[in-house]
PDB file of C-alpha atoms in Angstrom:
ATOM      1  CA  MET I   2     -51.815  -7.264  12.230  1.00 40.00           C
ATOM      2  CA  ASN I   3     -50.182  -6.750   8.838  1.00 40.00           C
ATOM      3  CA  LYS I   4     -50.440  -9.489   6.137  1.00 39.00           C
ATOM      4  CA  LEU I   5     -46.902 -10.437   6.690  1.00 36.00           C
ATOM      5  CA  SER I   6     -47.859 -10.936  10.547  1.00 37.00           C
ATOM      6  CA  ALA I   7     -50.939 -12.988   9.854  1.00 38.00           C
ATOM      7  CA  ALA I   8     -49.107 -15.195   7.481  1.00 40.00           C
ATOM      8  CA  LEU I   9     -46.572 -15.874   9.858  1.00 37.00           C
ATOM      9  CA  ALA I  10     -49.110 -16.724  12.250  1.00 38.00           C
ATOM     10  CA  LEU I  11     -51.288 -18.904  10.629  1.00 38.00           C
ATOM     11  CA  THR I  12     -47.975 -20.923   9.344  1.00 40.00           C
ATOM     12  CA  GLY I  13     -47.294 -20.925  13.220  1.00 41.00           C
ATOM     13  CA  CYS I  14     -50.448 -22.829  13.414  1.00 40.00           C
ATOM     14  CA  LEU I  15     -50.230 -25.177  10.570  1.00 45.00           C
ATOM     15  CA  ILE I  16     -46.738 -26.097  11.619  1.00 46.00           C
ATOM     16  CA  ALA I  17     -47.957 -27.612  14.762  1.00 45.00           C
ATOM     17  CA  THR I  18     -50.567 -30.152  13.163  1.00 48.00           C
ATOM     18  CA  PRO I  19     -49.732 -33.665  13.691  1.00 50.00           C
ATOM     19  CA  ALA I  20     -46.980 -35.438  12.120  1.00 55.00           C
ATOM     20  CA  SER I  21     -47.652 -38.505   9.713  1.00 67.00           C
ATOM     21  CA  ALA I  22     -48.293 -41.975  11.315  1.00 71.00           C
ATOM     22  CA  ASP I  23     -45.114 -43.182   9.693  1.00 92.00           C
ATOM     23  CA  LEU I  24     -43.171 -40.890  11.899  1.00 97.00           C
ATOM     24  CA  GLN I  25     -42.864 -42.294  15.398  1.00 97.00           C
ATOM     25  CA  LEU I  26     -40.652 -40.443  18.365  1.00 97.00           C
ATOM     26  CA  ARG I  27     -37.814 -42.236  19.912  1.00 97.00           C
ATOM     27  CA  ALA I  28     -35.506 -41.783  22.945  1.00 97.00           C
ATOM     28  CA  GLY I  29     -37.911 -39.564  24.971  1.00 96.00           C
ATOM     29  CA  GLY I  30     -38.675 -37.367  21.764  1.00 97.00           C
ATOM     30  CA  THR I  31     -34.753 -36.633  20.880  1.00 98.00           C
ATOM     31  CA  MET I  32     -35.229 -38.627  17.826  1.00 98.00           C
ATOM     32  CA  VAL I  33     -37.672 -39.510  15.266  1.00 98.00           C
ATOM     33  CA  TYR I  34     -38.113 -43.006  13.414  1.00 98.00           C
ATOM     34  CA  ASP I  35     -39.693 -42.909   9.629  1.00 98.00           C
ATOM     35  CA  THR I  36     -40.986 -46.621   9.524  1.00 97.00           C
ATOM     36  CA  VAL I  37     -41.195 -46.104   5.458  1.00 97.00           C
ATOM     37  CA  THR I  38     -37.681 -45.104   4.688  1.00 97.00           C
ATOM     38  CA  ASN I  39     -36.155 -46.944   7.646  1.00 98.00           C
ATOM     39  CA  LEU I  40     -34.256 -43.950   8.638  1.00 98.00           C
ATOM     40  CA  THR I  41     -33.956 -42.199  12.270  1.00 98.00           C
ATOM     41  CA  TRP I  42     -33.684 -38.275  12.514  1.00 98.00           C
ATOM     42  CA  ILE I  43     -32.456 -36.064  15.078  1.00 98.00           C
ATOM     43  CA  THR I  44     -35.598 -34.388  16.175  1.00 98.00           C
ATOM     44  CA  ASN I  45     -33.993 -30.958  16.779  1.00 98.00           C
ATOM     45  CA  ALA I  46     -32.928 -30.206  13.048  1.00 98.00           C
ATOM     46  CA  ALA I  47     -30.826 -27.496  13.932  1.00 97.00           C
ATOM     47  CA  GLU I  48     -28.414 -29.740  16.220  1.00 96.00           C
ATOM     48  CA  GLY I  49     -25.454 -28.899  14.059  1.00 98.00           C
ATOM     49  CA  GLY I  50     -25.726 -25.427  13.613  1.00 97.00           C
ATOM     50  CA  LEU I  51     -24.725 -23.470  10.508  1.00 97.00           C
ATOM     51  CA  ARG I  52     -21.720 -24.980   8.716  1.00 98.00           C
ATOM     52  CA  THR I  53     -19.840 -25.412   5.240  1.00 98.00           C
ATOM     53  CA  GLN I  54     -20.593 -28.339   3.481  1.00 98.00           C
ATOM     54  CA  ALA I  55     -17.353 -29.978   4.624  1.00 98.00           C
ATOM     55  CA  ASP I  56     -17.681 -29.117   8.175  1.00 98.00           C
ATOM     56  CA  ALA I  57     -21.148 -30.227   8.245  1.00 98.00           C
ATOM     57  CA  ALA I  58     -19.994 -33.686   6.609  1.00 98.00           C
ATOM     58  CA  ALA I  59     -17.270 -34.070   9.251  1.00 98.00           C
ATOM     59  CA  TRP I  60     -19.747 -32.878  12.045  1.00 98.00           C
ATOM     60  CA  ALA I  61     -22.262 -35.504  10.940  1.00 98.00           C
ATOM     61  CA  ALA I  62     -19.612 -38.336  10.767  1.00 98.00           C
ATOM     62  CA  SER I  63     -17.929 -37.713  14.022  1.00 98.00           C
ATOM     63  CA  LEU I  64     -21.333 -37.365  16.039  1.00 98.00           C
ATOM     64  CA  SER I  65     -22.297 -39.626  18.625  1.00 98.00           C
ATOM     65  CA  PHE I  66     -26.065 -38.972  19.911  1.00 98.00           C
ATOM     66  CA  GLY I  67     -28.294 -41.298  21.633  1.00 96.00           C
ATOM     67  CA  GLY I  68     -25.765 -43.831  22.040  1.00 96.00           C
ATOM     68  CA  PHE I  69     -25.185 -44.320  18.581  1.00 98.00           C
ATOM     69  CA  ASP I  70     -22.029 -43.124  15.996  1.00 97.00           C
ATOM     70  CA  ASP I  71     -23.353 -43.932  12.654  1.00 98.00           C
ATOM     71  CA  TRP I  72     -24.839 -40.601  11.741  1.00 98.00           C
ATOM     72  CA  ALA I  73     -24.378 -38.793   8.590  1.00 98.00           C
ATOM     73  CA  LEU I  74     -26.040 -36.019   6.198  1.00 98.00           C
ATOM     74  CA  PRO I  75     -28.974 -36.985   4.263  1.00 98.00           C
ATOM     75  CA  THR I  76     -28.535 -38.436   0.848  1.00 98.00           C
ATOM     76  CA  VAL I  77     -29.640 -37.694  -2.618  1.00 98.00           C
ATOM     77  CA  ALA I  78     -29.432 -40.238  -5.239  1.00 98.00           C
ATOM     78  CA  PRO I  79     -30.339 -39.956  -9.205  1.00 98.00           C
ATOM     79  CA  VAL I  80     -34.167 -39.916  -9.864  1.00 98.00           C
ATOM     80  CA  ASN I  81     -33.726 -41.651 -12.784  1.00 97.00           C
ATOM     81  CA  GLY I  82     -31.482 -44.360 -11.184  1.00 97.00           C
ATOM     82  CA  SER I  83     -28.316 -43.442 -13.221  1.00 97.00           C
ATOM     83  CA  ALA I  84     -27.111 -39.860 -13.221  1.00 98.00           C
ATOM     84  CA  LEU I  85     -28.147 -36.950 -11.250  1.00 98.00           C
ATOM     85  CA  GLN I  86     -30.164 -34.430 -13.611  1.00 97.00           C
ATOM     86  CA  MET I  87     -29.548 -31.010 -12.412  1.00 98.00           C
ATOM     87  CA  ASP I  88     -32.267 -29.111 -14.730  1.00 98.00           C
ATOM     88  CA  TYR I  89     -34.745 -27.581 -12.755  1.00 98.00           C
ATOM     89  CA  SER I  90     -38.174 -29.185 -12.690  1.00 98.00           C
ATOM     90  CA  GLU I  91     -41.422 -28.650 -10.816  1.00 98.00           C
ATOM     91  CA  ASP I  92     -42.753 -31.952 -11.331  1.00 98.00           C
ATOM     92  CA  GLY I  93     -39.662 -34.234  -9.361  1.00 97.00           C
ATOM     93  CA  SER I  94     -38.463 -35.511 -12.979  1.00 98.00           C
ATOM     94  CA  THR I  95     -35.031 -34.301 -12.129  1.00 98.00           C
ATOM     95  CA  ASP I  96     -32.920 -34.041  -9.284  1.00 98.00           C
ATOM     96  CA  ILE I  97     -33.115 -30.165  -8.899  1.00 98.00           C
ATOM     97  CA  GLY I  98     -36.492 -28.039  -8.417  1.00 98.00           C
ATOM     98  CA  VAL I  99     -39.463 -28.799  -6.413  1.00 98.00           C
ATOM     99  CA  ASN I 100     -41.634 -31.862  -5.868  1.00 98.00           C
ATOM    100  CA  ASN I 101     -38.538 -34.377  -5.554  1.00 98.00           C
ATOM    101  CA  ALA I 102     -40.583 -36.730  -3.041  1.00 98.00           C
ATOM    102  CA  GLY I 103     -39.316 -40.043  -3.844  1.00 97.00           C
ATOM    103  CA  LEU I 104     -37.037 -42.463  -1.729  1.00 97.00           C
ATOM    104  CA  ASN I 105     -33.877 -41.276  -3.536  1.00 98.00           C
ATOM    105  CA  THR I 106     -33.968 -38.090  -1.591  1.00 98.00           C
ATOM    106  CA  GLN I 107     -34.221 -38.487   2.052  1.00 98.00           C
ATOM    107  CA  LEU I 108     -34.802 -34.839   2.650  1.00 98.00           C
ATOM    108  CA  GLY I 109     -37.456 -34.538  -0.246  1.00 98.00           C
ATOM    109  CA  HIS I 110     -39.075 -37.958   0.941  1.00 98.00           C
ATOM    110  CA  LEU I 111     -39.361 -36.515   4.585  1.00 98.00           C
ATOM    111  CA  TYR I 112     -40.711 -33.170   3.329  1.00 98.00           C
ATOM    112  CA  TYR I 113     -43.564 -34.349   0.925  1.00 98.00           C
ATOM    113  CA  ALA I 114     -44.114 -38.010   1.740  1.00 97.00           C
ATOM    114  CA  SER I 115     -43.549 -38.187   5.388  1.00 97.00           C
ATOM    115  CA  LEU I 116     -44.696 -34.777   6.517  1.00 97.00           C
ATOM    116  CA  GLY I 117     -47.223 -34.282   3.747  1.00 97.00           C
ATOM    117  CA  ASN I 118     -46.245 -30.635   2.846  1.00 97.00           C
ATOM    118  CA  ALA I 119     -46.931 -29.068  -0.552  1.00 97.00           C
ATOM    119  CA  ALA I 120     -44.214 -27.329  -3.101  1.00 97.00           C
ATOM    120  CA  PHE I 121     -43.173 -23.578  -2.079  1.00 95.00           C
ATOM    121  CA  GLY I 122     -44.351 -23.509   1.567  1.00 92.00           C
ATOM    122  CA  LEU I 123     -43.649 -25.751   4.528  1.00 95.00           C
ATOM    123  CA  THR I 124     -46.983 -26.185   6.733  1.00 94.00           C
ATOM    124  CA  ASN I 125     -46.205 -29.279   8.792  1.00 96.00           C
ATOM    125  CA  ALA I 126     -42.926 -29.927  10.446  1.00 96.00           C
ATOM    126  CA  GLY I 127     -44.650 -32.836  12.228  1.00 97.00           C
ATOM    127  CA  PRO I 128     -42.517 -33.609  15.512  1.00 97.00           C
ATOM    128  CA  PHE I 129     -39.270 -31.772  14.153  1.00 98.00           C
ATOM    129  CA  SER I 130     -38.193 -28.163  15.578  1.00 97.00           C
ATOM    130  CA  GLY I 131     -35.728 -26.317  13.531  1.00 97.00           C
ATOM    131  CA  LEU I 132     -37.281 -26.459  10.215  1.00 97.00           C
ATOM    132  CA  VAL I 133     -38.724 -23.271   9.996  1.00 93.00           C
ATOM    133  CA  ASP I 134     -37.335 -19.716   9.686  1.00 87.00           C
ATOM    134  CA  PRO I 135     -39.702 -16.981  10.109  1.00 81.00           C
ATOM    135  CA  ALA I 136     -37.489 -14.252   9.007  1.00 81.00           C
ATOM    136  CA  ASP I 137     -36.649 -16.434   5.656  1.00 82.00           C
ATOM    137  CA  ALA I 138     -39.105 -18.179   3.418  1.00 78.00           C
ATOM    138  CA  ILE I 139     -36.744 -20.101   1.542  1.00 83.00           C
ATOM    139  CA  GLY I 140     -34.712 -21.391   4.553  1.00 82.00           C
ATOM    140  CA  PRO I 141     -33.564 -23.039   6.761  1.00 96.00           C
ATOM    141  CA  VAL I 142     -31.411 -24.997   4.039  1.00 97.00           C
ATOM    142  CA  PHE I 143     -29.794 -28.020   4.993  1.00 98.00           C
ATOM    143  CA  TRP I 144     -26.706 -29.804   3.385  1.00 98.00           C
ATOM    144  CA  THR I 145     -26.854 -33.157   1.744  1.00 98.00           C
ATOM    145  CA  ASP I 146     -23.730 -35.404   1.560  1.00 98.00           C
ATOM    146  CA  THR I 147     -23.899 -35.550  -2.388  1.00 98.00           C
ATOM    147  CA  SER I 148     -21.848 -33.400  -4.634  1.00 98.00           C
ATOM    148  CA  SER I 149     -22.558 -31.413  -7.590  1.00 98.00           C
ATOM    149  CA  PRO I 150     -21.748 -33.334 -10.762  1.00 97.00           C
ATOM    150  CA  VAL I 151     -21.561 -29.740 -12.663  1.00 97.00           C
ATOM    151  CA  GLU I 152     -20.223 -27.551 -10.062  1.00 97.00           C
ATOM    152  CA  THR I 153     -16.755 -28.016  -8.450  1.00 97.00           C
ATOM    153  CA  GLY I 154     -16.918 -27.469  -4.780  1.00 98.00           C
ATOM    154  CA  TRP I 155     -20.780 -27.488  -4.907  1.00 98.00           C
ATOM    155  CA  SER I 156     -23.124 -29.881  -3.323  1.00 98.00           C
ATOM    156  CA  LEU I 157     -26.906 -30.487  -3.029  1.00 98.00           C
ATOM    157  CA  ALA I 158     -28.858 -28.802  -0.689  1.00 98.00           C
ATOM    158  CA  PHE I 159     -32.417 -28.484   0.467  1.00 98.00           C
ATOM    159  CA  TYR I 160     -34.291 -25.251   1.086  1.00 97.00           C
ATOM    160  CA  MET I 161     -36.833 -26.245   3.576  1.00 97.00           C
ATOM    161  CA  GLY I 162     -38.961 -23.464   3.589  1.00 95.00           C
ATOM    162  CA  MET I 163     -39.926 -24.226  -0.056  1.00 95.00           C
ATOM    163  CA  GLY I 164     -39.525 -27.620  -0.460  1.00 97.00           C
ATOM    164  CA  MET I 165     -36.713 -26.940  -3.098  1.00 98.00           C
ATOM    165  CA  GLN I 166     -33.809 -29.061  -3.859  1.00 98.00           C
ATOM    166  CA  ASP I 167     -30.723 -27.105  -5.593  1.00 98.00           C
ATOM    167  CA  GLN I 168     -27.108 -27.331  -5.714  1.00 98.00           C
ATOM    168  CA  LEU I 169     -25.490 -24.794  -3.126  1.00 98.00           C
ATOM    169  CA  ALA I 170     -21.558 -23.483  -3.147  1.00 98.00           C
ATOM    170  CA  GLY I 171     -19.854 -25.656  -0.460  1.00 98.00           C
ATOM    171  CA  ASP I 172     -18.427 -22.506   1.588  1.00 98.00           C
ATOM    172  CA  THR I 173     -21.617 -21.159   2.105  1.00 98.00           C
ATOM    173  CA  LEU I 174     -22.735 -21.584   5.901  1.00 97.00           C
ATOM    174  CA  ALA I 175     -26.048 -23.948   5.951  1.00 97.00           C
ATOM    175  CA  HIS I 176     -27.602 -26.112   8.485  1.00 98.00           C
ATOM    176  CA  ALA I 177     -26.155 -29.536   9.515  1.00 98.00           C
ATOM    177  CA  TRP I 178     -28.707 -32.229  10.209  1.00 98.00           C
ATOM    178  CA  ALA I 179     -27.842 -36.038  11.222  1.00 98.00           C
ATOM    179  CA  VAL I 180     -29.573 -39.145   9.748  1.00 98.00           C
ATOM    180  CA  ARG I 181     -28.937 -42.667  10.413  1.00 98.00           C
ATOM    181  CA  VAL I 182     -29.987 -46.000   8.803  1.00 98.00           C
ATOM    182  CA  GLY I 183     -32.336 -48.027  11.165  1.00 97.00           C
ATOM    183  CA  ASP I 184     -34.835 -47.919  14.297  1.00 97.00           C
ATOM    184  CA  VAL I 185     -32.887 -47.130  17.391  1.00 93.00           C
ATOM    185  CA  ALA I 186     -35.499 -48.653  19.454  1.00 89.00           C
ATOM    186  CA  ALA I 187     -34.469 -51.917  17.210  1.00 75.00           C
ATOM    187  CA  VAL I 188     -31.276 -51.998  19.292  1.00 56.00           C
ATOM    188  CA  PRO I 189     -31.556 -53.489  23.069  1.00 54.00           C
ATOM    189  CA  GLU I 190     -30.204 -51.194  25.640  1.00 47.00           C
ATOM    190  CA  PRO I 191     -26.726 -52.084  27.243  1.00 50.00           C
ATOM    191  CA  GLY I 192     -28.492 -53.303  30.676  1.00 47.00           C
ATOM    192  CA  SER I 193     -31.066 -55.236  28.445  1.00 43.00           C
ATOM    193  CA  ILE I 194     -28.179 -57.056  26.603  1.00 45.00           C
ATOM    194  CA  ALA I 195     -26.409 -57.697  30.146  1.00 47.00           C
ATOM    195  CA  LEU I 196     -29.907 -59.269  31.235  1.00 46.00           C
ATOM    196  CA  LEU I 197     -30.251 -61.336  28.157  1.00 41.00           C
ATOM    197  CA  LEU I 198     -26.820 -62.704  28.527  1.00 48.00           C
ATOM    198  CA  ALA I 199     -27.347 -63.612  31.681  1.00 50.00           C
ATOM    199  CA  GLY I 200     -30.449 -65.093  30.719  1.00 51.00           C
ATOM    200  CA  LEU I 201     -29.034 -67.324  28.268  1.00 46.00           C
ATOM    201  CA  ALA I 202     -25.956 -68.491  30.721  1.00 51.00           C
ATOM    202  CA  GLY I 203     -28.765 -69.612  33.359  1.00 54.00           C
ATOM    203  CA  VAL I 204     -30.622 -71.539  30.519  1.00 44.00           C
ATOM    204  CA  ALA I 205     -27.420 -73.171  29.573  1.00 49.00           C
ATOM    205  CA  GLY I 206     -26.484 -74.177  33.146  1.00 53.00           C
ATOM    206  CA  VAL I 207     -29.843 -75.602  33.691  1.00 46.00           C
ATOM    207  CA  SER I 208     -29.211 -77.526  30.433  1.00 49.00           C
ATOM    208  CA  ARG I 209     -26.023 -78.985  31.213  1.00 53.00           C
ATOM    209  CA  ARG I 210     -26.971 -80.092  34.901  1.00 53.00           C
ATOM    210  CA  ARG I 211     -29.722 -82.124  33.337  1.00 55.00           C
ATOM    211  CA  ARG I 212     -27.563 -83.551  30.907  1.00 55.00           C
ATOM    212  CA  SER I 213     -25.257 -84.717  33.764  1.00 55.00           C
ATOM    213  CA  ASN I 214     -28.136 -86.075  35.891  1.00 52.00           C
TER     214      ASN I 214
END
């Protein structure tokens, strides 16, 4: 076995390690809820395929999955709270580079905080599939919905193999991955809602009968 094969084999073992307790499976394992960020992710990160940024955003916005239609691409807000800082850093102090682990970046927080990875090498994919590309150490690359403030037609993207956030030309083909705010388990299924309404109607009927007697 050569060094590359050995490294890939080791990576394969490491990415099978358990996910953070913050990540909880939902809907038969098709979705993952992050209790810290209150975000629900589609478990298969490759669900949206390779798309341009505009196509990826349109796909996510029109997606109906698991009974929900409020999906979107992940977002990035300025780490300093005011404006995106586009200089490269390795301490998470700007919005480009590695160690962007704050709640301001949904993919960065998932990579570093929720999954517990370190910069320059994803070692834990948790319950997700589609986060590893053995043929490309820097990929797969995932689009965000956040436009670059310095390059027209470019948007921010996250390089999952390295834990790096950077800008990417919008006509590049990168992966579309959808996320939504909220826990899908907190929303009753249609059948449960019907039973609840029927129960409430029954209680109201009993109450009216008692008042009339």
